[in-house]
Coordinates of C-alpha atoms and ligand atoms in Angstrom, one line a residue:
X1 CA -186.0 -29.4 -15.4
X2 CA -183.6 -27.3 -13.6
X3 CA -180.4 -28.0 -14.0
X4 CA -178.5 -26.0 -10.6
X5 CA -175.2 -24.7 -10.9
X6 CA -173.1 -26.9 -12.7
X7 CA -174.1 -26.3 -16.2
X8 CA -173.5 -22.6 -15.7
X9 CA -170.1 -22.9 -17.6
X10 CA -171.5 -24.9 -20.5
X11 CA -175.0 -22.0 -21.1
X12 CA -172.3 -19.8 -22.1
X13 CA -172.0 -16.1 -21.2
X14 CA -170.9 -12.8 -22.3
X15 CA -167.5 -12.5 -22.4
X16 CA -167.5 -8.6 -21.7
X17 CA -169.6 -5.6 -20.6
X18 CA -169.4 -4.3 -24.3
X19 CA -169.9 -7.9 -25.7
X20 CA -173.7 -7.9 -24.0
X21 CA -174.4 -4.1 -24.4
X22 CA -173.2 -5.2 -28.6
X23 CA -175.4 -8.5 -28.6
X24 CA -179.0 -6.7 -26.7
X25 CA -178.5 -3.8 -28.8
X26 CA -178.3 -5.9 -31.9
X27 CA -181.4 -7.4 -30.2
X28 CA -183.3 -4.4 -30.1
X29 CA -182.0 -2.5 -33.1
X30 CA -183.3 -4.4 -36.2
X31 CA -186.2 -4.0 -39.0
X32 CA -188.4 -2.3 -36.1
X33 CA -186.0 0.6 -35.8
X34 CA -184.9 1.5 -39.8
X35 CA -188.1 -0.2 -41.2
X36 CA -190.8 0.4 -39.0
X37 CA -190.2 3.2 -37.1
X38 CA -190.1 5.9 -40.0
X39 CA -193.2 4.5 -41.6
X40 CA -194.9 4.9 -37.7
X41 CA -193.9 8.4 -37.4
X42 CA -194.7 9.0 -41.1
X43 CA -198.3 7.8 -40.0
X44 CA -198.6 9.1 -37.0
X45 CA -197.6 12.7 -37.6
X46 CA -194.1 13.5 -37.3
X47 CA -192.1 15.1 -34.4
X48 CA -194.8 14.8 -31.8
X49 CA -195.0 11.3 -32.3
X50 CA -191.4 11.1 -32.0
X51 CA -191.8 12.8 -28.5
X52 CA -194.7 10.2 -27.2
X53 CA -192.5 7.0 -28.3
X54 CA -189.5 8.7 -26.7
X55 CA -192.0 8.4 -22.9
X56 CA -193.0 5.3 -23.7
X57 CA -189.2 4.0 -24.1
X58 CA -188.2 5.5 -20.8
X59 CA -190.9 5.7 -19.0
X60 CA -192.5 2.1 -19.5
X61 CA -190.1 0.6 -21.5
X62 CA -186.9 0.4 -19.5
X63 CA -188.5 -0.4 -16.3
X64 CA -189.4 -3.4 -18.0
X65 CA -185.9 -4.1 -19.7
X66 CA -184.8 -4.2 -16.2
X67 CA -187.1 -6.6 -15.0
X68 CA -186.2 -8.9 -17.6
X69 CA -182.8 -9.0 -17.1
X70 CA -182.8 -9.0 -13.4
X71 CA -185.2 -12.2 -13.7
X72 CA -183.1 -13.4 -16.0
X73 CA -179.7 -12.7 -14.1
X74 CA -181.1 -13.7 -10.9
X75 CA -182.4 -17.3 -12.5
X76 CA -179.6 -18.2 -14.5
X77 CA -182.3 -19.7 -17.1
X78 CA -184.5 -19.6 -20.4
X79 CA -187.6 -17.9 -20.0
X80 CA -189.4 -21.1 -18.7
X81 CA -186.7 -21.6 -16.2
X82 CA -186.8 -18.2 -15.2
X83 CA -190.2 -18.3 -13.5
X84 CA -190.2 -21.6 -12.0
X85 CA -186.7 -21.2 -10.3
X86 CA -188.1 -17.5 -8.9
X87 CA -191.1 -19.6 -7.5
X88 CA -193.9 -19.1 -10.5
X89 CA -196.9 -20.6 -10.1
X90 CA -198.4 -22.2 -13.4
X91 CA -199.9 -18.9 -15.2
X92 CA -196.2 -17.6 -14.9
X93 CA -194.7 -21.0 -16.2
X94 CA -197.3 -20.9 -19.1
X95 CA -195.9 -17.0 -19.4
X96 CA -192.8 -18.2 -20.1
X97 CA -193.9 -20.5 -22.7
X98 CA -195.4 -17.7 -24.5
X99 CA -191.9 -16.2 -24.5
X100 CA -190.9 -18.9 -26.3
X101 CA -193.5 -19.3 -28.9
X102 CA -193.7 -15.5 -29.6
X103 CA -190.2 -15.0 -30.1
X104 CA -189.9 -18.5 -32.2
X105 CA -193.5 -17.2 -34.4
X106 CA -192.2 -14.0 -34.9
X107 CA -189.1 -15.7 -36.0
X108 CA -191.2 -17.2 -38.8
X109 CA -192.0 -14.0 -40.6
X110 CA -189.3 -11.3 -39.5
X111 CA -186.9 -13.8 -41.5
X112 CA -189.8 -13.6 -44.3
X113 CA -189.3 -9.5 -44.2
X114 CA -185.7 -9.5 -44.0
X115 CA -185.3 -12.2 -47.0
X116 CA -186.9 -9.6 -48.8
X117 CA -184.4 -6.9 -47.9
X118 CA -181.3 -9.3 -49.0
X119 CA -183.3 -9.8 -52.4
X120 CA -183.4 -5.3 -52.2
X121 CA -179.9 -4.8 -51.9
X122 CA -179.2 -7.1 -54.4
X123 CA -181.7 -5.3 -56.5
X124 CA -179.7 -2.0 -55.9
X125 CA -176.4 -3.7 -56.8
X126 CA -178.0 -5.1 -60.2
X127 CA -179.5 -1.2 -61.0
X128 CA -183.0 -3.3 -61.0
X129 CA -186.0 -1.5 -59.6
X130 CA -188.0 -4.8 -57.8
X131 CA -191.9 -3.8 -57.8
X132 CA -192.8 -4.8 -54.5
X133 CA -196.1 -6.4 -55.2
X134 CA -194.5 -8.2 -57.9
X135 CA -191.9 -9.6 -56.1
X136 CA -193.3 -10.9 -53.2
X137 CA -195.9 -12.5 -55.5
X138 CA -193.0 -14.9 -56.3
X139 CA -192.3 -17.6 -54.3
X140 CA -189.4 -18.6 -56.2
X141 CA -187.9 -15.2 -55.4
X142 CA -188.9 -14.7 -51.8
X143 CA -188.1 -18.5 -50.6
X144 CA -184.7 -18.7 -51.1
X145 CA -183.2 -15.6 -49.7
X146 CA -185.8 -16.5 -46.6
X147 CA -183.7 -19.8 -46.4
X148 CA -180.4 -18.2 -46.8
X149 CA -181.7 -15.9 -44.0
X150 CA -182.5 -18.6 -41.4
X151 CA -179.1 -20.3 -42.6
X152 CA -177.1 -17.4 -41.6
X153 CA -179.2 -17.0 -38.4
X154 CA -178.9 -21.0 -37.7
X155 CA -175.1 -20.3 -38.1
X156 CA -174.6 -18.2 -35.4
X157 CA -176.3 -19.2 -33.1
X158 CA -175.1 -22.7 -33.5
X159 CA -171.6 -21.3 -32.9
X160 CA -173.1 -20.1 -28.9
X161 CA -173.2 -16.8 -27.1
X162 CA -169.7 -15.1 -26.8
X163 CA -168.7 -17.1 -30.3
X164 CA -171.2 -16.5 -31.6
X165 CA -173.9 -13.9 -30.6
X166 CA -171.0 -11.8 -29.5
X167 CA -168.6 -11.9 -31.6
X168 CA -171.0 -11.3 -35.0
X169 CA -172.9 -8.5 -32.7
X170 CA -169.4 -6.4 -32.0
X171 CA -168.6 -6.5 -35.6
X172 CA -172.3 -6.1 -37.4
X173 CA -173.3 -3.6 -35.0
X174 CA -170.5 -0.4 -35.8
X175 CA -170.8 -1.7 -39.6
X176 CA -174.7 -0.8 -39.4
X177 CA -174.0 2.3 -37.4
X178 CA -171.6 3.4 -40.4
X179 CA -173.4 2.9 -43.0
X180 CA -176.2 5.0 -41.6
X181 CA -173.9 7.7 -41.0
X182 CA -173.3 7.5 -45.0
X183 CA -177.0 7.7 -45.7
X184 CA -177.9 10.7 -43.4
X185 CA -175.0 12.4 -44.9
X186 CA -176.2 11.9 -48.6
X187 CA -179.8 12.5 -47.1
X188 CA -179.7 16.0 -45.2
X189 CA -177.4 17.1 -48.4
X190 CA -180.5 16.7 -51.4
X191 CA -182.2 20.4 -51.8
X192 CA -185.5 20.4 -50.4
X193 CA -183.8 18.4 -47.1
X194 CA -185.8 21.0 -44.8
X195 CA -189.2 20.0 -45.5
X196 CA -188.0 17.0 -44.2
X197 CA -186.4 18.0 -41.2
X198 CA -188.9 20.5 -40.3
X199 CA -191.5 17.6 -40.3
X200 CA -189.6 15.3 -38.2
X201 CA -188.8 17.6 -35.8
X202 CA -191.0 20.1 -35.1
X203 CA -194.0 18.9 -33.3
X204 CA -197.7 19.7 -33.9
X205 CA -199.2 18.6 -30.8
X206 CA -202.9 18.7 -32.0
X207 CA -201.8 15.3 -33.5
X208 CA -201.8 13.4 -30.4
X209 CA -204.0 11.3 -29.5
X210 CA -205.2 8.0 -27.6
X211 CA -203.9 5.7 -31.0
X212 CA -200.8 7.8 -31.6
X213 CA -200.3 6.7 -28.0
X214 CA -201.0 3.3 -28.7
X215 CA -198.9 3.0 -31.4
X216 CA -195.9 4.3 -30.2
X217 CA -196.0 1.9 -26.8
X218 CA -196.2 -0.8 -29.1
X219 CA -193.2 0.3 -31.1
X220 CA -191.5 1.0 -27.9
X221 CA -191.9 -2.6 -26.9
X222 CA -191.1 -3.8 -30.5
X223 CA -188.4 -2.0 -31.1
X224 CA -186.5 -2.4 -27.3
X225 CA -187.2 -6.4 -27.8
X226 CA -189.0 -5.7 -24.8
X227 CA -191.6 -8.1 -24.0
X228 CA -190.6 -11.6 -25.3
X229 CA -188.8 -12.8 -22.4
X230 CA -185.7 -12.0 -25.0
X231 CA -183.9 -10.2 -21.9
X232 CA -184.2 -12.5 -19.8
X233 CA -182.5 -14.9 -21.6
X234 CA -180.0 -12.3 -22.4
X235 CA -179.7 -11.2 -18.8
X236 CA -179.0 -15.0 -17.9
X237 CA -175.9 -15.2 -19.8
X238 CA -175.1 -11.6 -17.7
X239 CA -172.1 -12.4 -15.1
X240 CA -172.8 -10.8 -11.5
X241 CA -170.3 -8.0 -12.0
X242 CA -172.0 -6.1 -14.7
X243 CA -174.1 -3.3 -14.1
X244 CA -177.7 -3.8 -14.9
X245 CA -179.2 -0.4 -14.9
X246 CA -176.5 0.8 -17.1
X247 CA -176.4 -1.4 -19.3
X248 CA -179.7 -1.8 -20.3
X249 CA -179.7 2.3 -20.3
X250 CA -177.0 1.7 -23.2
X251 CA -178.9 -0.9 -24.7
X252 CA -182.4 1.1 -24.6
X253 CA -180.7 4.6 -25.8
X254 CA -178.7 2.7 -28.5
X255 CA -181.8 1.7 -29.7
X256 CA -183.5 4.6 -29.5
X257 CA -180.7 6.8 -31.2
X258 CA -180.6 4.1 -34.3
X259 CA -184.5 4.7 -34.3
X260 CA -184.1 8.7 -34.0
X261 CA -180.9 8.6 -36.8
X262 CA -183.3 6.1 -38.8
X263 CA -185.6 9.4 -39.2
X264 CA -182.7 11.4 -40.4
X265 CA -182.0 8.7 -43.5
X266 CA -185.4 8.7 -44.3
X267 CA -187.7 12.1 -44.2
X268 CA -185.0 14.3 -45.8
X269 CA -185.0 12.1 -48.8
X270 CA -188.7 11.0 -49.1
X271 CA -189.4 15.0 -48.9
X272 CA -186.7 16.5 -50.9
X273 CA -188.7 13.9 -53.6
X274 CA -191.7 15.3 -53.1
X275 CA -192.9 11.8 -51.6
X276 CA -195.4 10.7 -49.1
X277 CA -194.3 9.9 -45.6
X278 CA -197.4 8.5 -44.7
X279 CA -197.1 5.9 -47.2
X280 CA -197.2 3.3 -44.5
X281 CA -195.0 0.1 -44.3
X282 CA -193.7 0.6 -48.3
X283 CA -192.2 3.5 -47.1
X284 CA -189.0 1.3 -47.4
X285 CA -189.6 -1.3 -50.1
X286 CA -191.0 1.3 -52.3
X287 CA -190.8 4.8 -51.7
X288 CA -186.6 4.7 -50.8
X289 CA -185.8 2.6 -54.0
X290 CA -187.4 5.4 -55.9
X291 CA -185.5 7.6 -53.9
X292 CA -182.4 6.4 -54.6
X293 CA -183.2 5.8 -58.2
X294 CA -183.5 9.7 -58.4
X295 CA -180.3 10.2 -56.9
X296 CA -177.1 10.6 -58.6
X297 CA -174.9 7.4 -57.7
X298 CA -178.0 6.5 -56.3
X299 CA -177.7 2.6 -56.0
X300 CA -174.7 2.7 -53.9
X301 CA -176.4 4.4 -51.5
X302 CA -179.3 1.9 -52.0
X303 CA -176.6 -0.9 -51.9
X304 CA -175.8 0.2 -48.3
X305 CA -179.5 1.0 -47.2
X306 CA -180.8 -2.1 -47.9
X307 CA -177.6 -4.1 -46.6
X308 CA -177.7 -2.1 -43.7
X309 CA -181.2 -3.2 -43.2
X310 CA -180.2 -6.9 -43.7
X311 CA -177.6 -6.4 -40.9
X312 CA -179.7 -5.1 -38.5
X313 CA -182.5 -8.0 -39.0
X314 CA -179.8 -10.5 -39.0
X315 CA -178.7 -9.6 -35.4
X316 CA -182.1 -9.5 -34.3
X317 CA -183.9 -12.5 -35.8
X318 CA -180.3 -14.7 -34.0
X319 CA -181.9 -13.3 -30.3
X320 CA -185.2 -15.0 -31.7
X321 CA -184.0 -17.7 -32.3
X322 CA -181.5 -18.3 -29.1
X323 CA -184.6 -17.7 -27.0
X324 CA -185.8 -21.4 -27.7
X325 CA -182.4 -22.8 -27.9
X326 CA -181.5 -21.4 -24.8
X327 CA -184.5 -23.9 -23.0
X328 CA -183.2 -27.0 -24.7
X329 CA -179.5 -25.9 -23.6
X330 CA -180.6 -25.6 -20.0
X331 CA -182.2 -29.1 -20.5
X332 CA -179.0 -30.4 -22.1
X333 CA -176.0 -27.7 -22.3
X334 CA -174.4 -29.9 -25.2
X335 CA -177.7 -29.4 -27.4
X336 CA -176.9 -26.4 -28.6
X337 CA -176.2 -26.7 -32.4
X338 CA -179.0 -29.2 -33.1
X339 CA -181.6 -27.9 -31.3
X340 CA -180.3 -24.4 -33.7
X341 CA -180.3 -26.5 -36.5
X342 CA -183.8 -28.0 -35.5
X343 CA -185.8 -25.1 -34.5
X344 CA -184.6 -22.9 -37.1
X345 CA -185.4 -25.1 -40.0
X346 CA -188.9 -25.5 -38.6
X347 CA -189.2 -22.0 -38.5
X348 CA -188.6 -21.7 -41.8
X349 CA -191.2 -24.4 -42.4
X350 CA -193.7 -22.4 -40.6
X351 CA -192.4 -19.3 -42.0
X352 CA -193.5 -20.5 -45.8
X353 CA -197.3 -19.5 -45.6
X354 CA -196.3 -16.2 -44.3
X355 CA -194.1 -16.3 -47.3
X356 CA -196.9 -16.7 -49.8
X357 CA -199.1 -14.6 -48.0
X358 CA -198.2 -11.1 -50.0
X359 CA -199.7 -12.6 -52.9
X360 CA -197.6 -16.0 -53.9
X361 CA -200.9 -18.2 -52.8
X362 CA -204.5 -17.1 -53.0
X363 CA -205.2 -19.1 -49.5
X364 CA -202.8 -17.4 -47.7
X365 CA -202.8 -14.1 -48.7
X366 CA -206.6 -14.0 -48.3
X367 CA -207.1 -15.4 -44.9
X368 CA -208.8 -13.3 -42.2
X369 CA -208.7 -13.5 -38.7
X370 CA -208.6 -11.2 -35.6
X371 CA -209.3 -8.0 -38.0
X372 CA -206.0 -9.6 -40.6
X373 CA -205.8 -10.7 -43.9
X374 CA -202.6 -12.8 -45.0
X375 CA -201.0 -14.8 -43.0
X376 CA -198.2 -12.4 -42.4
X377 CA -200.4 -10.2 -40.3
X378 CA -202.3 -12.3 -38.6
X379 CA -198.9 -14.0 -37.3
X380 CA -197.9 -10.6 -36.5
X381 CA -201.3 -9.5 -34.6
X382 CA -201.1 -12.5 -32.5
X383 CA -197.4 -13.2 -32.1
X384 CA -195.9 -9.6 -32.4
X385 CA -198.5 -7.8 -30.9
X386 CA -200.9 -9.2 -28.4
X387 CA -198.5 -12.4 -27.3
X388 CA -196.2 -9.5 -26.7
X389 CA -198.8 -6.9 -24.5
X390 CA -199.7 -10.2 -22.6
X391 CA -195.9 -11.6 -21.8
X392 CA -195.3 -7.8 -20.6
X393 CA -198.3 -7.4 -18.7
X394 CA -197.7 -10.9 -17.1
X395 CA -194.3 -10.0 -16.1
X396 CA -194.5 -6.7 -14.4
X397 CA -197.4 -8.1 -12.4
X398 CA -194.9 -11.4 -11.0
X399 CA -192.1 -8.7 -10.0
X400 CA -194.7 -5.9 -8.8
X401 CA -196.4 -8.3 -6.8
X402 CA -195.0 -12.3 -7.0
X403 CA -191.4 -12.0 -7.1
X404 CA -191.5 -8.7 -5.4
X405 CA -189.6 -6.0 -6.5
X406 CA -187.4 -6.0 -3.4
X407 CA -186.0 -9.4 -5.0
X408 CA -185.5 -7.8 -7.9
X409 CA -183.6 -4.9 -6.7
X410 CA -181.1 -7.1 -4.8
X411 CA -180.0 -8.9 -7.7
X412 CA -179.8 -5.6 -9.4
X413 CA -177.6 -4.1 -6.5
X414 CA -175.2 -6.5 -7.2
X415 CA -172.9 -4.8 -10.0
X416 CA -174.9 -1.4 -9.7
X417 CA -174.8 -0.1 -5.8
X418 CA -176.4 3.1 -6.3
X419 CA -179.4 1.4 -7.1
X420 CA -181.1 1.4 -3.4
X421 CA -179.6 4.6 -2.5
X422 CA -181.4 7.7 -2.0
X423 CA -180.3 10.5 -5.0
X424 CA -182.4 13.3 -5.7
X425 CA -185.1 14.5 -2.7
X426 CA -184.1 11.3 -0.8
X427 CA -186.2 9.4 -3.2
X428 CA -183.7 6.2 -4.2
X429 CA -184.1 5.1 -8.2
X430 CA -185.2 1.5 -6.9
X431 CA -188.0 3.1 -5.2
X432 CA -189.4 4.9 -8.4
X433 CA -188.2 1.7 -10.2
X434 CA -190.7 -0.6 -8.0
X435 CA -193.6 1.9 -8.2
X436 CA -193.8 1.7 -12.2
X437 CA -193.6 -1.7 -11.7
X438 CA -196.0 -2.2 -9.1
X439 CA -198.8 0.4 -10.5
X440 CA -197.9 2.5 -13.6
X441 CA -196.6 -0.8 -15.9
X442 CA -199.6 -2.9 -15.1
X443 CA -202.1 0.0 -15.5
X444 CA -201.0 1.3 -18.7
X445 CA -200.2 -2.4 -20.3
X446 CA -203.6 -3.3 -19.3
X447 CA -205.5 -0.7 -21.0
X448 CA -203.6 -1.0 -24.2
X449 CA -204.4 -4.5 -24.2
X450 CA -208.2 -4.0 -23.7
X451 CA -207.6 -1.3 -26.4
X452 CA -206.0 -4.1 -28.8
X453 CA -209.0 -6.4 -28.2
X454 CA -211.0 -3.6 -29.7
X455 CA -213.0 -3.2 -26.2
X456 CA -213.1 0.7 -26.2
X457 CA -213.4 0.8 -29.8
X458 CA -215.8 -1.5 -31.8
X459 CA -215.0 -0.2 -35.3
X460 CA -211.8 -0.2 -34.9
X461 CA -210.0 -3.0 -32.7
X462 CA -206.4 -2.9 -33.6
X463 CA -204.5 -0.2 -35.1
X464 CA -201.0 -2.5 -34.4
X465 CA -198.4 -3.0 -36.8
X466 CA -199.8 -3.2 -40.6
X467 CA -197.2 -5.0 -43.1
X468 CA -195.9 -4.2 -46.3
X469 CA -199.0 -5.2 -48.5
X470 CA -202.0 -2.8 -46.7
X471 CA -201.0 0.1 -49.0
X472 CA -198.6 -1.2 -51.6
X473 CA -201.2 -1.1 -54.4
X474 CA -201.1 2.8 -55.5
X475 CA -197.6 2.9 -55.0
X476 CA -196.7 -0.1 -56.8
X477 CA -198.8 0.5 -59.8
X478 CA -196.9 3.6 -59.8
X479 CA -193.5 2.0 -59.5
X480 CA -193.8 -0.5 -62.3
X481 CA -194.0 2.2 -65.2
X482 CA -190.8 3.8 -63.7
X483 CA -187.7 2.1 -65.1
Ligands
LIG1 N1 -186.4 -5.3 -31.6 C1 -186.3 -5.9 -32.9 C2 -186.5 -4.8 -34.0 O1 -186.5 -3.6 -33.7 C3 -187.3 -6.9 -33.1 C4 -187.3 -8.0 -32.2 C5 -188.4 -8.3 -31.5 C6 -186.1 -8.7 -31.9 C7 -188.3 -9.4 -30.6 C8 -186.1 -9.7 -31.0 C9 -187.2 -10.0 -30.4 O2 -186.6 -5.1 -35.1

């Protein structure tokens, strides 16, 4: 149901240029930026990893980020509402129902992983070392600072998008930014900081390949909240005035910096330890603690790491959540707080097996499908990963060739002239915008989809995102004789 103009007041909108550039970046800078990306590079060989995801952000990446929020300024709506106002047939209506379910599923276990990073930086306030494999074992320790996560989340978004979203984004956001500033500082300045340094940034270019490639479009999309319809919901609250192609470039290279500076905190430390980068998704939960525990004062630094972490999940998992809430608000603009209240306690509900799944029950942590075991993964394989490669595909293919581009780059005229005019060689940005679009997004998208459903590979179907238990064991073992 579309609900025309006069509920516009009522969906609520951002109250400033800096208020939505605050809010998407909080979006897009979360657990996939300080957790995820490090332990990526770490696997994926350093700098020249670095230098593929940094093409895949702008090259494939932001394209896209406009095409969400010019769908999503142009419609006025929720994901859903988006495609049937622009004229979507049914695959693009059923498109925008997978933007609801992927960002409401992966809802269900980002919450799980950033409960975990509450019950860390307690930990580090407490001087107690958690073992990782012990502690997510325990359901009576992982549960509740789950619930207190999706409380927190419920909260603000209950409170609506400039009250709420907003106002929490503008003042989490700089928080986050300086406490990473503390940590690089204490990181570059441990001896033995260059090995570090000299592994995240200078590039050995043997190392690329068609996975590395892979694997850093995938972050790219993860990372940018590109992909879940997220932006168009965001770009619906986005008055006509503002400036589209800037303000997603402030969004995308906000999150790309907090990525980049994420590096900094992390390789100077886990080398100057003599640590493994490659230690895959521990690289947080259990190499840093042991990091800090080395360092002098080193559980204020762990304090702020893993509140820092906290932070940035918090703003993200709230633009998971306001994605579903946003449909029932466009059905029913006074629906807001229940429907919060509603879809974030079942959330949590269907957030409990991926819970258990890291060794709290048997059934859960055991279960296999589509290449996973636990529950965790196999949430994240379907919901974080191919939901996501689907939703992306499907979208540049309705403005490439349903919607048309040219629709697209009217509503992004409006608040950003320059768009349609011709800059360097005559060539106008819109016109390179509406040929990635058209050909390059839909080409590439396509083949790392077939890639993900293990078509060019048989062995190996899909290298995406791993969790925190695939290599935990070693580690762990390790980590429970120290202290
Ligand atoms: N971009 C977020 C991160 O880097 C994750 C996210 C995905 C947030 C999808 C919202 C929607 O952690």
């Amino acid at each position: 149901m579309n609900n025309p103009n006069s509920s516009e007041e009522n969906r609520g909108q951002w109250g400033s240029r800096l208020g939505f550039i605050m809010a998407a970046a909080g979006s897009a800078v979360g657990l996939g930026n300080i957790w995820r990306f490090p332990y990526v590079t770490g696997e994926n060989g350093g700098a020249a990893f670095v230098l593929v995801y940094l093409a895949c952000v702008f090259f494939i990446g932001v394209p896209l980020l406009l095409v969400e929020l010019s769908l999503g300024r142009a419609s006025g709506r929720n994901p859903i509402g988006a495609f049937k106002k622009t004229g979507g047939g049914l695959p693009f209506i059923l498109t925008g129902v997978l933007c609801l379910m992927a960002c409401f599923f992966v809802l269900t276990y980002y919450g799980v992983i950033a409960g975990w990073t509450i019950s860390y930086a307690w930990g580090q306030v407490t001087q107690q070392t958690l073992v990782f494999k012990e502690y997510t074992a325990n359901a009576m320790s992982v549960l509740p600072v789950f619930a207190v996560f999706i409380g927190l989340t419920i909260w603000i978004v209950s409170a609506g998008v400039e009250k709420g979203i907003e106002k929490w984004s503008k003042i989490l956001m700089p928080v986050l930014f300086v406490m990473m500033v503390v940590i690089i500082a204490r990181s570059l300045t441990l001896d033995g900081a260059e090995k570090g340094l000299k592994y995240y940034l200078s590039p050995d270019f043997s190392k690329i390949d068609g996975k590395v490639v892979l694997m850093a479009l995938g972050q790219a999309f993860f990372s940018l909240s590109v992909g879940w319809g997220l932006m168009i919901t965001y770009g619906s609250y986005m008055p006509k005035s503002q400036n589209i192609v800037t303000n997603g470039l402030w969004v995308a290279s906000a999150d790309t910096l907090v990525a980049i500076l994420a590096g900094f905190m992390v390789f100077p430390a886990v080398f100057a330890f003599g640590m493994d980068p490659g230690a895959g998704p521990g690289l947080t939960f259990v190499t840093l603690p042991k990091v800090f525990a080395q360092m002098p004062a080193g559980w204020i630094f762990g304090t702020i790491f893993f509140c820092l972490l906290s932070v940035a999940a918090l703003t993200s998992s709230i633009s998971m959540l306001e994605v579903p809430v946003s449909y029932f608000v466009d059905k029913k603009s006074s629906a807001r707080k229940k429907s919060a209240i509603i879809v974030g306690i079942v959330a949590f509900l269907i957030g409990i097996p991926s819970a258990m799944s890291n060794g709290g029950s048997e059934f859960f942590s055991e279960l296999q499908l589509f290449g996973k075991t636990g529950f965790l993964d196999i949430m994240d394989q379907v919901f974080g990963t191919l939901a996501l490669i689907v939703i992306s595909l499907m979208l540049s293919i309705y403005v490439g060739w349903v919607w048309k581009p040219e629709s697209a780059v009217k509503e992004i005229e409006e608040g950003c002239p320059w768009f349609s005019k011709p800059l360097v060689g005559g060539i106008a940005p819109s016109q390179v915008w509406s040929f990635f679009i058209k050909y390059i997004c839909p080409i590439v998208i396509s083949l790392v989809l077939l890639n993900t459903l293990g078509i060019f590979s048989k062995k190996d179907p899909a290298p995406a995102e791993p969790t925190p238990k695939e290599q935990t064991s070693p580690e762990d073992n390790a980590s429970s004789e120290s202290q």
